């Protein structure tokens, strides 16, 4: 990934795909801390993908630069965990319900306005707690409590989230929304994932979370050249 031009490495020890079962704290720590230790001198910023406060604290002590939380710091102790670090980046994601139930008929009156409102409120809470605006990024949470129509609407109108003034993270790579459109299995979604990355960048996303780093970097270099 580093040789391919990655800017940030996101490390997670617990799957949060729809229906995934929670992982015990110690098992998550056993998975992620050795990876952080092995990569902390790699020259690339590291992110910890977790919602557990203790994992955040230990990962920050181990040297990660960013906390990426699908619960937007709503779990017990999570807000205090990031406030205890004076300079880490924070990614706040929107999710309806939880990973076990989030895809059971998700409903919105207006997915764009509702997701934007939630993310703004979470970011405002952080800023009221003396977290500087520049430390915060937001993620609308593609596939986290959204059906295909919701996901397509969010991608089409991603600039509505960039209008909040916070950097927007788009994580669409290999997700089921691409499979529903293309009919392709997870390991056959590279082309659709790259197309989605370009669409997201074109609508203002500043962070693109991907699996296929080299191919996506090449595509984004071409897109950037046209800007």
Short mmCIF file of C-alpha atoms in Angstrom, two decimals:
data_model
loop_
_atom_site.label_atom_id
_atom_site.label_comp_id
_atom_site.label_asym_id
_atom_site.label_seq_id
_atom_site.Cartn_x
_atom_site.Cartn_y
_atom_site.Cartn_z
CA UNK A 1 0.00 0.00 0.00
CA UNK A 2 2.81 2.39 0.84
CA UNK A 3 4.59 1.65 -2.43
CA UNK A 4 1.30 2.26 -4.24
CA UNK A 5 0.89 5.75 -2.78
CA UNK A 6 -1.44 5.33 0.18
CA UNK A 7 -1.79 8.44 2.39
CA UNK A 8 -3.32 6.85 5.50
CA UNK A 9 -3.55 3.23 6.70
CA UNK A 10 -6.77 2.32 8.53
CA UNK A 11 -6.35 -0.58 10.97
CA UNK A 12 -9.35 -2.46 12.32
CA UNK A 13 -9.74 -5.66 14.32
CA UNK A 14 -13.51 -6.09 14.14
CA UNK A 15 -15.74 -6.48 11.12
CA UNK A 16 -18.71 -4.12 11.05
CA UNK A 17 -20.30 -5.43 7.87
CA UNK A 18 -24.07 -6.03 8.12
CA UNK A 19 -24.83 -8.85 10.54
CA UNK A 20 -21.27 -9.09 11.89
CA UNK A 21 -20.95 -10.27 15.48
CA UNK A 22 -19.13 -8.04 18.01
CA UNK A 23 -15.55 -8.91 18.93
CA UNK A 24 -14.42 -8.95 22.57
CA UNK A 25 -12.17 -6.09 23.67
CA UNK A 26 -9.09 -8.23 24.39
CA UNK A 27 -9.37 -10.04 21.06
CA UNK A 28 -9.58 -6.72 19.23
CA UNK A 29 -6.53 -5.41 21.10
CA UNK A 30 -4.62 -8.61 20.35
CA UNK A 31 -5.35 -8.11 16.67
CA UNK A 32 -4.58 -4.42 16.24
CA UNK A 33 -1.81 -3.49 18.68
CA UNK A 34 0.91 -5.67 17.09
CA UNK A 35 0.02 -4.21 13.68
CA UNK A 36 0.26 -0.66 15.02
CA UNK A 37 3.58 -1.49 16.66
CA UNK A 38 4.89 -2.91 13.41
CA UNK A 39 3.78 0.06 11.31
CA UNK A 40 4.28 3.06 13.59
CA UNK A 41 7.65 3.88 11.99
CA UNK A 42 6.50 3.31 8.41
CA UNK A 43 6.26 7.03 7.63
CA UNK A 44 2.53 6.94 6.85
CA UNK A 45 -0.15 8.15 9.30
CA UNK A 46 -2.14 5.37 10.96
CA UNK A 47 -5.85 5.28 11.80
CA UNK A 48 -7.59 2.96 14.26
CA UNK A 49 -11.04 1.78 13.13
CA UNK A 50 -12.85 1.07 16.39
CA UNK A 51 -15.78 2.17 18.54
CA UNK A 52 -14.39 0.86 21.84
CA UNK A 53 -12.97 3.51 24.16
CA UNK A 54 -10.22 1.31 25.57
CA UNK A 55 -9.05 0.31 22.10
CA UNK A 56 -8.92 3.99 21.17
CA UNK A 57 -6.85 4.82 24.26
CA UNK A 58 -4.37 2.00 23.77
CA UNK A 59 -4.06 2.60 20.02
CA UNK A 60 -3.41 6.30 20.59
CA UNK A 61 -0.76 5.48 23.17
CA UNK A 62 0.77 3.04 20.67
CA UNK A 63 1.11 5.80 18.11
CA UNK A 64 -1.91 6.02 15.82
CA UNK A 65 -2.76 9.43 14.40
CA UNK A 66 -6.51 9.14 13.87
CA UNK A 67 -9.62 7.51 15.36
CA UNK A 68 -12.21 6.30 12.85
CA UNK A 69 -15.46 5.48 14.66
CA UNK A 70 -18.59 4.05 13.05
CA UNK A 71 -20.57 5.11 16.15
CA UNK A 72 -19.33 8.73 15.97
CA UNK A 73 -18.13 8.52 19.60
CA UNK A 74 -21.54 7.53 20.97
CA UNK A 75 -20.31 4.45 22.84
CA UNK A 76 -19.45 4.71 26.54
CA UNK A 77 -16.16 6.49 27.16
CA UNK A 78 -15.32 7.08 23.51
CA UNK A 79 -15.60 10.86 23.65
CA UNK A 80 -13.34 11.00 26.71
CA UNK A 81 -10.86 8.69 25.00
CA UNK A 82 -10.28 11.08 22.08
CA UNK A 83 -10.39 14.16 24.28
CA UNK A 84 -7.50 12.64 26.20
CA UNK A 85 -5.36 12.99 23.06
CA UNK A 86 -4.58 16.58 22.14
CA UNK A 87 -4.00 16.18 18.43
CA UNK A 88 -5.45 12.99 16.92
CA UNK A 89 -7.69 13.21 13.89
CA UNK A 90 -11.29 12.05 14.34
CA UNK A 91 -13.61 10.56 11.72
CA UNK A 92 -17.29 10.63 12.68
CA UNK A 93 -19.51 8.22 10.76
CA UNK A 94 -23.29 8.00 10.47
CA UNK A 95 -24.97 4.66 11.10
CA UNK A 96 -28.64 3.89 11.61
CA UNK A 97 -29.13 1.36 14.44
CA UNK A 98 -26.16 -1.09 14.75
CA UNK A 99 -24.24 -3.53 12.51
CA UNK A 100 -26.51 -6.43 13.51
CA UNK A 101 -29.76 -4.65 12.56
CA UNK A 102 -28.78 -1.68 10.37
CA UNK A 103 -29.85 -3.26 7.09
CA UNK A 104 -33.31 -4.34 8.28
CA UNK A 105 -35.44 -1.94 6.20
CA UNK A 106 -33.62 1.34 6.92
CA UNK A 107 -35.94 4.34 6.62
CA UNK A 108 -35.43 8.08 6.14
CA UNK A 109 -37.68 10.96 5.21
CA UNK A 110 -34.68 12.73 3.62
CA UNK A 111 -31.45 10.76 3.87
CA UNK A 112 -29.23 13.70 2.90
CA UNK A 113 -30.59 16.16 5.43
CA UNK A 114 -30.91 13.60 8.22
CA UNK A 115 -27.36 12.27 7.84
CA UNK A 116 -25.95 15.80 7.50
CA UNK A 117 -27.80 16.94 10.62
CA UNK A 118 -26.49 14.02 12.65
CA UNK A 119 -22.89 14.53 11.56
CA UNK A 120 -23.04 18.27 12.18
CA UNK A 121 -24.41 17.67 15.68
CA UNK A 122 -21.67 15.18 16.51
CA UNK A 123 -18.99 17.51 15.17
CA UNK A 124 -20.47 20.44 17.11
CA UNK A 125 -20.33 18.39 20.31
CA UNK A 126 -16.62 17.81 19.73
CA UNK A 127 -15.94 21.48 19.05
CA UNK A 128 -17.83 22.42 22.22
CA UNK A 129 -15.40 20.09 23.98
CA UNK A 130 -12.48 22.17 22.62
CA UNK A 131 -11.62 19.89 19.68
CA UNK A 132 -10.41 22.08 16.83
CA UNK A 133 -12.45 22.04 13.62
CA UNK A 134 -9.37 20.92 11.64
CA UNK A 135 -9.18 17.62 13.56
CA UNK A 136 -12.64 16.47 12.43
CA UNK A 137 -13.73 14.62 9.28
CA UNK A 138 -17.16 13.15 8.55
CA UNK A 139 -18.31 9.95 6.84
CA UNK A 140 -21.94 9.58 5.68
CA UNK A 141 -21.63 5.82 6.15
CA UNK A 142 -22.37 4.18 2.82
CA UNK A 143 -24.04 0.83 3.51
CA UNK A 144 -24.48 1.47 7.23
CA UNK A 145 -28.24 1.52 7.66
CA UNK A 146 -28.96 2.59 4.07
CA UNK A 147 -30.60 0.78 1.18
CA UNK A 148 -29.48 1.07 -2.44
CA UNK A 149 -31.60 4.15 -3.09
CA UNK A 150 -30.19 5.90 -0.02
CA UNK A 151 -26.60 5.07 -1.02
CA UNK A 152 -27.07 6.25 -4.60
CA UNK A 153 -28.65 9.48 -3.38
CA UNK A 154 -25.75 10.13 -0.99
CA UNK A 155 -23.17 9.56 -3.71
CA UNK A 156 -25.05 11.70 -6.22
CA UNK A 157 -25.36 14.53 -3.69
CA UNK A 158 -22.10 14.06 -1.79
CA UNK A 159 -21.38 17.76 -2.16
CA UNK A 160 -24.18 18.35 0.36
CA UNK A 161 -21.89 16.80 2.98
CA UNK A 162 -18.80 18.70 1.84
CA UNK A 163 -20.85 21.89 2.32
CA UNK A 164 -20.62 21.30 6.08
CA UNK A 165 -17.03 22.52 5.93
CA UNK A 166 -15.57 19.26 7.24
CA UNK A 167 -13.48 16.92 5.06
CA UNK A 168 -15.67 14.07 3.83
CA UNK A 169 -14.56 10.43 3.85
CA UNK A 170 -16.22 8.18 1.27
CA UNK A 171 -15.99 4.45 1.92
CA UNK A 172 -17.70 2.69 -0.99
CA UNK A 173 -15.04 0.21 -2.10
CA UNK A 174 -16.41 -3.31 -2.80
CA UNK A 175 -19.65 -2.62 -0.91
CA UNK A 176 -22.91 -4.43 -1.59
CA UNK A 177 -24.44 -1.38 -3.29
CA UNK A 178 -21.94 -1.95 -6.11
CA UNK A 179 -22.83 -5.63 -6.25
CA UNK A 180 -26.53 -4.83 -6.51
CA UNK A 181 -25.86 -2.55 -9.47
CA UNK A 182 -23.28 -4.68 -11.31
CA UNK A 183 -24.31 -8.18 -10.25
CA UNK A 184 -20.68 -8.87 -9.31
CA UNK A 185 -19.36 -10.64 -6.22
CA UNK A 186 -17.16 -8.80 -3.72
CA UNK A 187 -13.84 -9.77 -5.32
CA UNK A 188 -15.08 -8.67 -8.75
CA UNK A 189 -16.02 -5.10 -7.84
CA UNK A 190 -12.73 -3.31 -8.48
CA UNK A 191 -13.92 -1.45 -11.60
CA UNK A 192 -17.11 -0.28 -9.90
CA UNK A 193 -15.15 0.67 -6.77
CA UNK A 194 -12.74 2.82 -8.78
CA UNK A 195 -15.63 4.47 -10.61
CA UNK A 196 -17.29 5.23 -7.27
CA UNK A 197 -14.04 6.68 -5.93
CA UNK A 198 -13.78 9.06 -8.89
CA UNK A 199 -17.44 10.07 -8.53
CA UNK A 200 -16.89 10.74 -4.84
CA UNK A 201 -13.76 12.80 -5.46
CA UNK A 202 -15.55 14.76 -8.17
CA UNK A 203 -18.24 15.64 -5.63
CA UNK A 204 -15.77 16.86 -3.03
CA UNK A 205 -14.68 13.84 -0.99
CA UNK A 206 -11.20 14.45 0.39
CA UNK A 207 -10.60 10.98 1.82
CA UNK A 208 -11.33 7.84 -0.20
CA UNK A 209 -11.23 4.58 1.75
CA UNK A 210 -10.31 1.73 -0.61
CA UNK A 211 -9.03 -1.83 -0.86
CA UNK A 212 -7.33 -1.59 -4.27
CA UNK A 213 -4.82 1.15 -3.55
CA UNK A 214 -2.59 1.11 -6.63
CA UNK A 215 -5.44 1.07 -9.15
CA UNK A 216 -7.43 3.76 -7.32
CA UNK A 217 -4.39 6.01 -6.94
CA UNK A 218 -3.75 5.78 -10.69
CA UNK A 219 -7.36 6.67 -11.46
CA UNK A 220 -7.31 9.60 -9.02
CA UNK A 221 -4.05 10.89 -10.53
CA UNK A 222 -5.80 11.12 -13.89
CA UNK A 223 -8.81 12.82 -12.30
CA UNK A 224 -6.54 15.30 -10.50
CA UNK A 225 -4.71 16.09 -13.75
CA UNK A 226 -8.02 17.13 -15.30
CA UNK A 227 -8.76 19.50 -12.42
#
